[in-house]
Short mmCIF file of C-alpha atoms in Angstrom, two decimals:
data_model
loop_
_atom_site.label_atom_id
_atom_site.label_comp_id
_atom_site.label_asym_id
_atom_site.label_seq_id
_atom_site.Cartn_x
_atom_site.Cartn_y
_atom_site.Cartn_z
CA VAL A 29 4.56 -12.13 22.65
CA GLU A 30 1.28 -12.70 20.87
CA ASP A 31 -1.38 -12.87 23.54
CA GLY A 32 -1.99 -12.15 27.19
CA ARG A 33 -1.57 -8.87 29.05
CA LEU A 34 1.13 -7.12 30.95
CA PRO A 35 0.80 -7.43 34.72
CA SER A 36 -0.58 -4.30 36.32
CA GLU A 37 2.75 -3.55 38.00
CA ALA A 38 4.60 -3.65 34.68
CA LEU A 39 4.44 0.09 34.16
CA VAL A 40 3.54 2.85 36.56
CA THR A 41 3.92 6.51 35.66
CA SER A 42 3.12 9.58 37.68
CA SER A 43 0.34 10.50 35.28
CA GLU A 44 -1.25 8.60 32.41
CA THR A 45 -1.96 11.87 30.60
CA ASN A 46 1.35 13.61 31.29
CA PRO A 47 4.12 11.04 31.82
CA PRO A 48 7.49 12.18 33.17
CA ARG A 49 9.77 13.45 30.46
CA ARG A 50 13.44 13.89 31.36
CA LEU A 51 15.40 10.87 32.54
CA THR A 52 18.12 11.38 35.14
CA ARG A 53 19.04 7.85 36.21
CA VAL A 54 18.41 4.17 35.46
CA GLU A 55 19.00 1.38 37.97
CA GLY A 56 18.77 -2.26 36.96
CA PRO A 57 20.03 -4.80 34.41
CA ILE A 58 21.76 -2.87 31.60
CA LEU A 59 23.31 -4.17 28.37
CA LEU A 60 26.71 -2.50 28.30
CA ALA A 61 28.90 -1.88 25.24
CA HIS A 62 31.11 -4.92 25.89
CA GLY A 63 28.11 -7.22 25.47
CA ALA A 64 27.15 -8.22 29.01
CA VAL A 65 23.90 -7.49 30.84
CA VAL A 66 24.91 -6.43 34.34
CA PRO A 67 23.26 -4.65 37.28
CA ALA A 68 24.28 -1.02 37.01
CA VAL A 69 23.35 2.58 37.67
CA LEU A 70 23.36 4.82 34.61
CA THR A 71 23.07 8.59 34.90
CA VAL A 72 21.96 10.99 32.18
CA ARG A 73 22.92 14.63 31.80
CA ALA A 74 21.89 16.94 28.94
CA GLY A 75 20.55 14.01 26.96
CA ARG A 76 23.75 11.96 27.11
CA ILE A 77 25.02 9.13 29.26
CA ALA A 78 27.11 10.78 31.97
CA SER A 79 28.22 7.78 34.05
CA ILE A 80 27.81 4.03 34.44
CA ASP A 81 28.53 2.28 37.72
CA THR A 82 28.15 -1.48 37.99
CA GLN A 83 26.52 -2.95 41.10
CA ASN A 84 26.95 -6.05 43.18
CA PRO A 85 24.28 -8.51 41.99
CA ASP A 86 23.63 -9.50 45.61
CA GLU A 87 22.57 -5.94 46.41
CA VAL A 88 19.91 -5.46 43.73
CA THR A 89 16.38 -6.77 43.25
CA PRO A 90 16.25 -9.35 40.42
CA GLY A 91 13.81 -8.64 37.60
CA SER A 92 13.47 -4.97 38.42
CA ALA A 93 14.50 -1.68 36.81
CA VAL A 94 13.87 1.82 38.12
CA LEU A 95 13.75 4.96 35.97
CA HIS A 96 14.26 8.26 37.79
CA TRP A 97 12.95 11.52 36.34
CA ASP A 98 13.85 15.17 36.77
CA SER A 99 10.46 15.70 38.45
CA GLY A 100 11.74 13.68 41.40
CA GLU A 101 9.39 10.80 40.59
CA SER A 102 10.39 7.31 39.58
CA THR A 103 9.00 4.41 37.56
CA ARG A 104 9.61 0.86 38.77
CA LEU A 105 9.37 -1.94 36.22
CA SER A 106 9.18 -5.35 37.87
CA LEU A 107 8.75 -8.43 35.72
CA PRO A 108 10.92 -11.30 34.50
CA GLY A 109 13.53 -10.43 31.92
CA VAL A 110 13.37 -6.67 32.34
CA ALA A 111 16.49 -4.93 31.01
CA CYS A 112 17.68 -1.60 29.68
CA LEU A 113 19.26 -1.78 26.21
CA PRO A 114 20.49 0.69 23.63
CA ALA A 115 17.46 1.77 21.62
CA PHE A 116 17.04 -0.24 18.44
CA VAL A 117 18.21 0.68 14.96
CA ASP A 118 16.17 -0.87 12.16
CA GLY A 119 18.78 -1.58 9.50
CA HIS A 120 16.33 -2.14 6.64
CA THR A 121 12.78 -0.89 6.58
CA HIS A 122 10.18 1.11 4.67
CA LEU A 123 8.97 3.64 7.23
CA VAL A 124 6.93 5.82 4.88
CA GLY A 125 5.46 2.82 3.09
CA HIS A 126 4.56 1.33 6.46
CA GLY A 127 2.71 4.49 7.41
CA LEU A 128 0.87 4.55 4.09
CA GLY A 129 -0.06 0.91 4.61
CA ARG A 130 -1.85 1.91 7.81
CA THR A 131 -4.28 3.93 5.69
CA ARG A 132 -4.93 1.09 3.22
CA PRO A 133 -6.82 -2.20 3.45
CA ARG A 134 -4.67 -4.56 5.54
CA LEU A 135 -5.00 -8.24 4.72
CA SER A 136 -2.17 -9.58 6.86
CA ASN A 137 -4.47 -11.22 9.41
CA ALA A 138 -6.45 -13.17 6.81
CA ARG A 139 -6.16 -16.93 7.22
CA SER A 140 -7.88 -17.77 3.95
CA ARG A 141 -8.77 -16.25 0.59
CA ASP A 142 -12.34 -15.68 1.77
CA GLU A 143 -11.13 -13.85 4.88
CA ALA A 144 -8.88 -11.63 2.78
CA LEU A 145 -11.69 -10.76 0.40
CA ALA A 146 -14.11 -10.16 3.28
CA ALA A 147 -11.65 -7.77 4.92
CA LEU A 148 -11.16 -5.91 1.65
CA GLU A 149 -14.90 -5.76 1.02
CA ALA A 150 -15.48 -4.35 4.51
CA TRP A 151 -12.84 -1.66 3.93
CA LEU A 152 -14.41 -0.68 0.60
CA ARG A 153 -17.81 -0.27 2.27
CA VAL A 154 -16.34 2.13 4.82
CA HIS A 155 -14.24 3.97 2.21
CA PRO A 156 -16.48 4.50 -0.83
CA GLY A 157 -15.20 6.43 -3.81
CA GLU A 158 -13.77 6.21 -7.28
CA GLY A 159 -10.04 6.41 -6.62
CA PRO A 160 -7.80 3.36 -7.03
CA VAL A 161 -7.17 1.18 -3.98
CA ILE A 162 -3.99 -0.64 -2.95
CA ALA A 163 -4.59 -3.44 -0.45
CA GLU A 164 -1.56 -4.80 1.37
CA GLY A 165 -0.23 -7.82 3.18
CA TRP A 166 -1.93 -11.03 2.05
CA ASP A 167 0.12 -14.19 2.50
CA GLN A 168 -1.09 -17.33 0.76
CA SER A 169 1.40 -19.52 2.63
CA ARG A 170 -0.96 -19.29 5.63
CA TRP A 171 -4.06 -20.25 3.62
CA PRO A 172 -5.44 -23.78 3.29
CA ASP A 173 -5.12 -23.91 -0.52
CA ARG A 174 -1.72 -22.09 -0.62
CA LYS A 175 -2.88 -20.19 -3.72
CA GLY A 176 -2.58 -16.43 -4.03
CA LEU A 177 -5.20 -13.88 -4.96
CA THR A 178 -6.09 -13.39 -8.62
CA GLY A 179 -7.81 -10.72 -10.66
CA ALA A 180 -10.96 -12.85 -10.77
CA ASP A 181 -11.05 -12.86 -6.95
CA LEU A 182 -10.93 -9.07 -6.89
CA ASP A 183 -13.57 -8.77 -9.61
CA ARG A 184 -15.98 -10.40 -7.17
CA LEU A 185 -15.78 -7.16 -5.19
CA GLY A 186 -16.54 -4.96 -8.19
CA GLU A 187 -15.18 -4.17 -11.63
CA THR A 188 -15.57 -0.38 -11.73
CA ARG A 189 -13.14 0.80 -9.03
CA ALA A 190 -9.50 -0.12 -9.67
CA ILE A 191 -8.14 -2.46 -6.99
CA ALA A 192 -4.67 -3.93 -6.57
CA ALA A 193 -3.89 -6.37 -3.76
CA ARG A 194 -0.19 -6.69 -3.03
CA ARG A 195 1.34 -9.67 -1.26
CA VAL A 196 3.21 -9.05 2.02
CA CYS A 197 6.58 -9.21 0.22
CA GLY A 198 5.55 -6.44 -2.20
CA HIS A 199 6.86 -8.42 -5.18
CA ILE A 200 3.57 -9.83 -6.49
CA ALA A 201 0.07 -8.40 -6.75
CA ALA A 202 -3.38 -9.17 -8.13
CA PHE A 203 -5.36 -6.62 -10.17
CA ASN A 204 -9.06 -6.45 -10.93
CA SER A 205 -10.36 -5.66 -14.41
CA ALA A 206 -10.64 -1.95 -13.71
CA ALA A 207 -7.02 -1.82 -12.56
CA VAL A 208 -5.84 -3.72 -15.65
CA ALA A 209 -7.75 -1.29 -17.87
CA LEU A 210 -6.07 1.62 -16.11
CA LEU A 211 -2.52 0.24 -15.99
CA GLY A 212 -2.36 -1.85 -19.15
CA THR A 213 -0.70 -5.21 -19.60
CA ASP A 214 2.68 -4.17 -21.03
CA TRP A 215 4.60 -5.05 -17.90
CA PRO A 216 7.31 -7.68 -17.40
CA GLY A 217 5.98 -10.52 -15.29
CA PHE A 218 2.32 -9.70 -15.96
CA ASP A 219 -0.09 -12.60 -16.57
CA PRO A 220 -3.28 -11.15 -18.10
CA ALA A 221 -5.14 -14.45 -17.75
CA LEU A 222 -4.64 -14.47 -13.98
CA GLY A 223 -4.64 -10.73 -13.44
CA VAL A 224 -1.39 -11.15 -11.50
CA ALA A 225 1.96 -9.38 -11.92
CA SER A 226 5.33 -9.85 -10.29
CA GLU A 227 8.19 -7.44 -9.64
CA GLU A 228 8.10 -4.21 -11.67
CA LEU A 229 4.40 -3.37 -11.58
CA PRO A 230 3.73 -4.27 -7.92
CA LEU A 231 6.83 -2.36 -6.83
CA ALA A 232 5.76 0.71 -8.84
CA LEU A 233 2.19 0.99 -7.53
CA SER A 234 2.85 3.89 -5.17
CA GLN A 235 4.35 5.86 -8.07
CA LEU A 236 1.53 4.95 -10.47
CA TRP A 237 -1.22 5.70 -7.94
CA PRO A 238 0.56 8.27 -5.78
CA PRO A 239 -0.75 9.45 -2.42
CA SER A 240 -1.05 13.18 -1.76
CA ASP A 241 1.61 15.13 0.12
CA GLU A 242 -0.79 15.34 3.05
CA GLU A 243 -1.16 11.57 3.10
CA MET A 244 2.61 11.18 2.93
CA ASP A 245 3.09 13.57 5.85
CA GLU A 246 0.56 11.70 7.97
CA ALA A 247 2.22 8.42 7.02
CA VAL A 248 5.53 9.65 8.44
CA LEU A 249 3.91 10.56 11.76
CA ARG A 250 1.95 7.30 12.01
CA ALA A 251 4.98 5.18 11.23
CA GLN A 252 7.38 6.97 13.54
CA ASP A 253 4.90 6.65 16.39
CA GLU A 254 4.87 2.91 15.85
CA ALA A 255 8.66 2.77 15.51
CA LEU A 256 9.11 4.54 18.85
CA ALA A 257 6.58 2.20 20.44
CA ARG A 258 8.69 -0.72 19.21
CA GLY A 259 11.86 0.79 20.68
CA VAL A 260 13.26 1.96 17.32
CA VAL A 261 14.84 5.42 17.30
CA TRP A 262 16.79 5.24 14.02
CA VAL A 263 15.74 3.62 10.75
CA GLN A 264 17.69 2.87 7.61
CA GLU A 265 15.00 3.59 5.07
CA MET A 266 14.75 1.99 1.64
CA GLY A 267 12.78 4.81 0.10
CA ASP A 268 12.13 6.99 -2.92
CA ARG A 269 12.22 10.71 -3.70
CA ARG A 270 8.68 11.41 -2.50
CA GLY A 271 9.35 9.59 0.73
CA TRP A 272 12.51 11.65 1.22
CA ALA A 273 10.53 14.84 0.58
CA ALA A 274 7.97 13.89 3.23
CA LEU A 275 10.71 13.03 5.72
CA ARG A 276 12.46 16.32 4.95
CA ARG A 277 9.25 18.27 5.58
CA ALA A 278 8.91 16.53 8.93
CA ASP A 279 12.58 17.16 9.74
CA ARG A 280 12.44 20.86 8.88
CA SER A 281 9.25 21.37 10.88
CA GLY A 282 10.66 19.62 13.96
CA ARG A 283 8.17 16.73 13.77
CA LEU A 284 10.71 14.05 12.85
CA ARG A 285 11.81 12.40 16.09
CA VAL A 286 13.32 9.19 14.75
CA ARG A 287 16.63 9.44 12.92
CA VAL A 288 16.52 8.36 9.28
CA SER A 289 19.33 7.28 6.95
CA GLN A 290 17.82 6.74 3.50
CA PHE A 291 18.99 4.52 0.69
CA PHE A 292 17.28 5.63 -2.53
CA ARG A 293 15.61 2.81 -4.45
CA CYS A 294 16.54 2.70 -8.14
CA GLU A 295 14.17 0.21 -9.72
CA GLY A 296 12.02 -0.48 -12.73
CA ARG A 297 12.64 0.24 -16.38
CA GLU A 298 14.57 3.44 -15.71
CA ALA A 299 16.72 2.02 -12.90
CA LEU A 300 20.05 2.58 -14.65
CA ASP A 301 19.04 6.10 -15.70
CA LEU A 302 18.08 6.84 -12.10
CA VAL A 303 21.48 5.72 -10.86
CA THR A 304 23.36 7.60 -13.58
CA SER A 305 21.52 10.89 -12.99
CA PHE A 306 21.32 10.67 -9.21
CA ALA A 307 22.60 13.59 -7.15
CA ALA A 308 22.96 13.18 -3.40
CA PRO A 309 20.46 15.37 -1.52
CA GLU A 310 21.28 17.72 1.32
CA ASP A 311 21.18 16.18 4.78
CA GLY A 312 19.05 17.51 7.62
CA PRO A 313 19.34 17.36 11.43
CA ARG A 314 17.66 13.93 11.62
CA LEU A 315 17.68 12.89 7.96
CA ARG A 316 20.75 11.73 6.04
CA PHE A 317 21.50 10.28 2.62
CA ALA A 318 22.92 6.76 2.97
CA GLY A 319 23.33 5.42 -0.56
CA ILE A 320 21.68 3.65 -3.47
CA LYS A 321 19.38 0.61 -3.25
CA LEU A 322 19.31 -1.86 -6.16
CA PHE A 323 16.90 -4.78 -6.62
CA LEU A 324 18.72 -7.81 -8.01
CA ASP A 325 15.94 -10.40 -7.67
CA GLY A 326 12.48 -10.94 -6.23
CA SER A 327 11.09 -12.97 -3.35
CA PHE A 328 10.43 -16.58 -2.37
CA GLY A 329 6.72 -15.89 -1.99
CA ALA A 330 6.56 -14.83 -5.65
CA ARG A 331 9.09 -17.54 -6.66
CA THR A 332 11.18 -14.79 -8.23
CA ALA A 333 14.19 -14.93 -5.89
CA ALA A 334 17.04 -15.95 -8.21
CA VAL A 335 18.35 -19.38 -7.18
CA ARG A 336 21.16 -21.63 -8.42
CA GLU A 337 19.10 -24.81 -7.90
CA ALA A 338 15.65 -24.81 -9.50
CA TYR A 339 12.44 -24.41 -7.51
CA PRO A 340 11.02 -27.93 -7.01
CA SER A 341 7.53 -26.89 -8.12
CA GLU A 342 8.60 -25.50 -11.50
CA ALA A 343 9.00 -27.44 -14.75
CA PRO A 344 12.60 -28.69 -15.12
CA GLY A 345 14.60 -26.52 -17.48
CA ALA A 346 12.03 -23.70 -17.64
CA PRO A 347 13.62 -20.24 -17.23
CA GLU A 348 11.24 -19.37 -14.40
CA ALA A 349 12.44 -22.42 -12.48
CA PHE A 350 15.46 -20.42 -11.33
CA GLY A 351 13.72 -17.17 -10.41
CA THR A 352 14.37 -13.74 -11.88
CA LEU A 353 17.53 -11.69 -12.20
CA VAL A 354 16.35 -8.09 -12.52
CA TRP A 355 19.59 -6.79 -14.06
CA ASP A 356 21.71 -8.20 -16.84
CA ASP A 357 25.42 -8.24 -16.03
CA ALA A 358 26.40 -5.29 -18.22
CA ARG A 359 23.77 -2.91 -16.80
CA LEU A 360 24.52 -3.95 -13.23
CA GLU A 361 28.23 -3.32 -13.74
CA GLU A 362 27.52 0.12 -15.21
CA ALA A 363 25.33 1.00 -12.20
CA LEU A 364 28.10 -0.10 -9.83
CA ARG A 365 30.69 1.94 -11.76
CA VAL A 366 28.55 5.04 -11.32
CA CYS A 367 28.21 4.38 -7.59
CA LYS A 368 31.95 3.76 -7.29
CA ARG A 369 32.77 6.97 -9.16
CA ASN A 370 30.40 9.07 -7.04
CA GLY A 371 31.27 7.44 -3.73
CA PHE A 372 27.75 6.10 -3.15
CA ARG A 373 27.34 3.15 -0.82
CA VAL A 374 25.39 0.36 -2.50
CA ALA A 375 22.72 -1.73 -0.81
CA ALA A 376 21.68 -4.58 -3.11
CA HIS A 377 18.56 -6.68 -2.57
CA ALA A 378 19.65 -10.28 -3.18
CA ILE A 379 17.51 -12.99 -1.60
CA GLY A 380 18.58 -15.96 -3.71
CA ASP A 381 22.11 -17.33 -4.05
CA ARG A 382 22.18 -16.73 -7.82
CA ALA A 383 21.47 -13.03 -7.26
CA LEU A 384 24.17 -12.77 -4.60
CA GLU A 385 26.62 -14.54 -6.90
CA GLN A 386 25.83 -12.08 -9.70
CA TYR A 387 26.37 -9.15 -7.31
CA LEU A 388 29.72 -10.43 -6.06
CA SER A 389 30.95 -11.13 -9.58
CA ALA A 390 29.91 -7.65 -10.74
CA LEU A 391 31.67 -6.05 -7.76
CA ASP A 392 34.79 -8.02 -8.64
CA ARG A 393 34.74 -7.02 -12.30
CA VAL A 394 34.15 -3.35 -11.49
CA GLY A 395 36.87 -3.40 -8.84
CA PHE A 396 34.52 -2.02 -6.21
CA PRO A 397 36.79 -1.33 -3.22
CA ALA A 398 36.23 -3.57 -0.21
CA GLU A 399 36.82 -0.60 2.08
CA SER A 400 33.65 0.96 0.63
CA GLU A 401 31.77 -1.81 2.47
CA PRO A 402 28.90 -2.38 0.04
CA ARG A 403 25.83 -4.00 1.56
CA VAL A 404 23.73 -6.96 0.60
CA GLU A 405 20.13 -6.85 1.76
CA HIS A 406 18.46 -10.11 2.88
CA ALA A 407 21.06 -12.69 1.72
CA GLU A 408 18.66 -15.44 2.78
CA MET A 409 20.56 -17.99 0.70
CA LEU A 410 24.11 -17.58 1.99
CA PRO A 411 26.09 -20.77 1.35
CA ALA A 412 29.64 -20.99 2.66
CA ASP A 413 31.29 -20.26 -0.70
CA LEU A 414 29.34 -17.05 -1.21
CA TYR A 415 29.83 -15.98 2.39
CA ASP A 416 33.60 -16.34 1.98
CA ARG A 417 33.47 -14.22 -1.17
CA SER A 418 31.32 -11.66 0.66
CA VAL A 419 33.94 -11.33 3.37
CA ARG A 420 36.71 -10.80 0.82
CA ARG A 421 34.64 -8.15 -0.91
CA GLY A 422 33.96 -6.34 2.39
CA LEU A 423 30.18 -6.77 2.36
CA ARG A 424 27.99 -5.76 5.26
CA ILE A 425 25.24 -8.36 5.48
CA SER A 426 21.76 -7.06 6.27
CA MET A 427 19.38 -9.85 7.33
CA GLN A 428 15.77 -9.99 8.52
CA PRO A 429 15.27 -12.46 11.40
CA ASN A 430 11.54 -11.79 11.44
CA PHE A 431 11.47 -13.69 8.13
CA THR A 432 12.57 -16.75 10.09
CA ALA A 433 9.82 -16.17 12.64
CA ASN A 434 7.26 -15.68 9.87
CA TRP A 435 8.10 -18.32 7.28
CA GLN A 436 10.96 -20.65 8.25
CA GLY A 437 9.09 -22.92 10.62
CA ALA A 438 7.86 -26.43 9.81
CA GLY A 439 5.29 -26.31 7.03
CA GLY A 440 5.88 -22.61 6.43
CA LEU A 441 6.34 -20.71 3.19
CA TYR A 442 9.98 -21.63 2.73
CA GLU A 443 9.28 -25.35 3.03
CA GLN A 444 6.36 -25.01 0.64
CA VAL A 445 8.56 -23.30 -1.96
CA LEU A 446 11.95 -24.98 -1.47
CA GLY A 447 11.41 -28.19 0.47
CA PRO A 448 12.49 -28.81 4.09
CA ASP A 449 16.25 -29.16 3.61
CA ARG A 450 16.77 -26.01 1.59
CA ALA A 451 14.36 -24.09 3.81
CA ARG A 452 16.27 -25.06 6.95
CA ALA A 453 19.52 -23.78 5.41
CA LEU A 454 18.19 -20.26 4.85
CA ASN A 455 19.21 -17.27 6.98
CA PRO A 456 22.39 -18.70 8.55
CA TYR A 457 22.83 -15.96 11.15
CA ALA A 458 25.61 -17.62 13.13
CA ARG A 459 27.70 -18.02 9.98
CA VAL A 460 28.08 -14.24 9.72
CA GLU A 461 30.78 -12.53 11.76
CA PRO A 462 29.16 -10.26 14.37
CA ASN A 463 31.00 -7.17 13.10
CA ARG A 464 29.56 -7.79 9.60
CA LEU A 465 25.95 -8.58 10.56
CA LEU A 466 23.06 -6.15 10.87
CA PHE A 467 19.36 -6.76 11.33
CA GLY A 468 16.35 -4.95 9.92
CA SER A 469 12.63 -5.65 9.87
CA ASP A 470 11.61 -4.80 6.28
CA HIS A 471 8.49 -3.75 8.26
CA MET A 472 7.22 -7.36 8.32
CA PRO A 473 6.42 -6.47 11.11
CA LEU A 474 8.08 -3.29 12.32
CA GLY A 475 9.30 -4.73 15.62
CA PRO A 476 12.82 -5.84 16.59
CA LEU A 477 11.75 -8.09 19.47
CA TYR A 478 9.79 -10.25 17.06
CA GLY A 479 12.89 -10.54 14.90
CA VAL A 480 15.07 -11.35 17.90
CA ARG A 481 12.82 -14.32 18.55
CA GLY A 482 13.40 -15.51 14.99
CA ALA A 483 17.18 -15.24 15.36
CA CYS A 484 17.14 -17.14 18.65
CA GLU A 485 14.76 -19.88 17.44
CA HIS A 486 16.21 -20.69 14.02
CA PRO A 487 15.20 -24.23 12.96
CA ASP A 488 18.89 -25.14 12.71
CA PRO A 489 20.31 -24.91 16.26
CA ASP A 490 23.78 -24.24 14.82
CA GLN A 491 22.52 -21.01 13.26
CA ARG A 492 20.80 -19.59 16.33
CA LEU A 493 22.08 -16.47 18.05
CA ASP A 494 21.88 -15.80 21.75
CA ARG A 495 19.77 -12.82 22.77
CA VAL A 496 22.66 -10.45 23.35
CA ALA A 497 24.10 -11.17 19.90
CA ALA A 498 20.67 -10.59 18.36
CA TYR A 499 20.23 -7.31 20.25
CA GLN A 500 23.64 -6.16 19.04
CA ALA A 501 22.73 -6.98 15.45
CA TYR A 502 19.75 -4.66 15.94
CA THR A 503 21.85 -1.87 17.49
CA LYS A 504 25.60 -1.75 16.85
CA GLY A 505 25.27 -3.70 13.60
CA PRO A 506 23.24 -1.14 11.65
CA ALA A 507 25.04 1.78 13.28
CA ARG A 508 28.38 0.74 11.80
CA SER A 509 26.86 -0.02 8.38
CA VAL A 510 26.37 3.55 7.18
CA ARG A 511 29.04 6.17 6.55
CA ALA A 512 27.48 8.93 8.62
CA PRO A 513 26.02 7.28 11.74
CA PHE A 514 23.88 9.37 14.05
CA HIS A 515 25.32 7.53 17.06
CA GLN A 516 27.01 4.23 17.91
CA ALA A 517 23.92 2.52 19.37
CA ARG A 518 25.65 1.30 22.50
CA ILE A 519 25.51 2.17 26.17
CA GLU A 520 28.70 3.94 27.13
CA VAL A 521 29.65 7.29 28.61
CA GLY A 522 29.28 10.15 26.16
CA GLU A 523 26.77 8.43 23.89
CA PRO A 524 23.29 9.94 23.45
CA ALA A 525 20.79 8.54 25.93
CA HIS A 526 18.76 6.57 23.39
CA LEU A 527 17.47 3.69 25.50
CA VAL A 528 14.76 1.07 25.52
CA VAL A 529 13.45 -0.85 28.51
CA ILE A 530 12.11 -4.28 27.63
CA GLY A 531 10.42 -7.22 29.26
CA GLU A 532 8.57 -9.50 26.90
CA ASP A 533 7.64 -6.31 25.05
CA VAL A 534 8.99 -2.79 24.83
CA LEU A 535 7.97 -1.00 28.01
CA ALA A 536 9.58 2.41 27.54
CA THR A 537 11.56 4.26 24.88
CA ILE A 538 13.94 7.10 25.70
CA VAL A 539 15.28 9.49 23.03
CA ASP A 540 17.98 12.01 23.96
CA GLY A 541 17.09 11.38 27.59
CA GLU A 542 13.38 12.08 27.08
CA GLY A 543 10.70 9.49 27.69
CA VAL A 544 8.72 9.36 24.44
CA PHE A 545 6.87 6.06 24.84
CA PHE A 546 5.41 4.18 27.80
CA ARG A 547 3.40 1.01 27.42
CA ARG A 548 0.08 1.20 29.19
CA ALA A 549 -0.16 -1.39 31.92
CA ASP A 550 -3.41 -2.80 30.50
CA HIS A 551 -2.24 -3.00 26.89
CA PRO A 552 -2.26 -6.45 25.24
CA ARG A 553 1.18 -7.78 24.43
CA GLY A 554 1.96 -7.91 20.72
CA ALA A 555 -0.84 -5.48 19.78
CA ASP A 556 -0.29 -2.00 18.38
CA PRO A 557 1.22 -0.19 21.37
CA GLY A 558 -0.28 2.97 22.73
CA GLY A 559 1.19 5.78 24.73
CA VAL A 560 3.42 7.60 22.22
CA ASP A 561 3.65 11.26 23.14
CA ARG A 562 3.66 13.16 19.85
CA GLY A 563 4.78 16.34 21.55
CA ALA A 564 7.83 14.94 23.25
CA ALA A 565 10.35 16.38 20.80
CA GLU A 566 8.67 19.68 20.07
#
């Protein structure tokens, strides 16, 4: 879903400027709670699913779904693969950060260092000023020389305005001379000669150079519009206190239309103090506290994911050859004891197998109860021995199949960093029991259908999921992985009518029975969707 256009008959509404709002009935292929896509008629009453009646396949038109509205009008969607699913739940994302990123220089489309610098230079021309700039999204694994940005690269664009350029993973960034003068060099993982830092400093940029409340509020609206256009109606946010405050303002004012369960990130030098002093905030109608997020290691792109077998490119025996463990064992155990005592669910970022092993051992030593169902985020290196331990410890396993689509193909980032055999073994989706697996996007990109493709096209055929299993990992999986779910993310009588109609892209999104997004018939597939109605929930 990267090029081409939807056929003109893909979406027809009664009015392009005032689309129908209240859904009364759906006819067509529907993914039911038991996991089968069957022809059915679904009725909606007061925002909930009132009835589901299956149909004889011989009596329905293949490749067609019809949405009926309370106005008496109907929308027919006719194209291969059309189906009605439960609306998606993004089990791991950064909604507010994604919205902020839309206001910053975006380097994700750059296919070389020169393209990245040209894009940043163009943005700076259009946005003159003296304030610091955070550029986002560069990915050197797609560049001919495979080398990341440096401070010297950014100095070519000017040395008076502070500029940081953060890699797509968020775990490594380059800083020009003005930024180094402003931030200093006393940061773990900072290389003054290169003007590059990993982990703590890149992750702290939004706190060091904070956006205004107004920018945060706009970021929420921008990001939720995109989420709805991607069929996502509930996100499990890995956020901070300022992000929570912005989401709460939107919730209290009635502008928050997606549901949000937030895990609070405790990171950096004061991470343990943050955990120890943390008090759970008050929930709102569409905003709930979910738990505590801990970073245990870094990323493959920064070569800071903590691994048991050394990175091939690093000097044998060098400490950096095995990546970075963010916590020592004693501090990690103390953080887990606090979470256990306070009843906080833990979501731990562990990409490498050494980080996952440290997490499991700490949970064991603390006696963290399996029934508390702690989570591990990413778990890209999940060998059989650690998976078995994860099951015994009750872990929910949050994985990002869009990482496979982005970086696990032949010649991609993972092969560049780990070699072909170890790269192929990453992200073993089929190894994980369906009732333990959940998917999230990590907003790279914010779009479940792209991730579904990654899960279904894993380079190891034995680790591929079928489409229904992938959809369920993006619906039921996240819904059962928080203590206070907003809904069960499945199509059955009594559930809220949160629905998405898909073909090769998301065609329509329904929230509480209201149509909040319709893809324009002339909109390019894979581009930023249009058609979100910001007033639909007000």
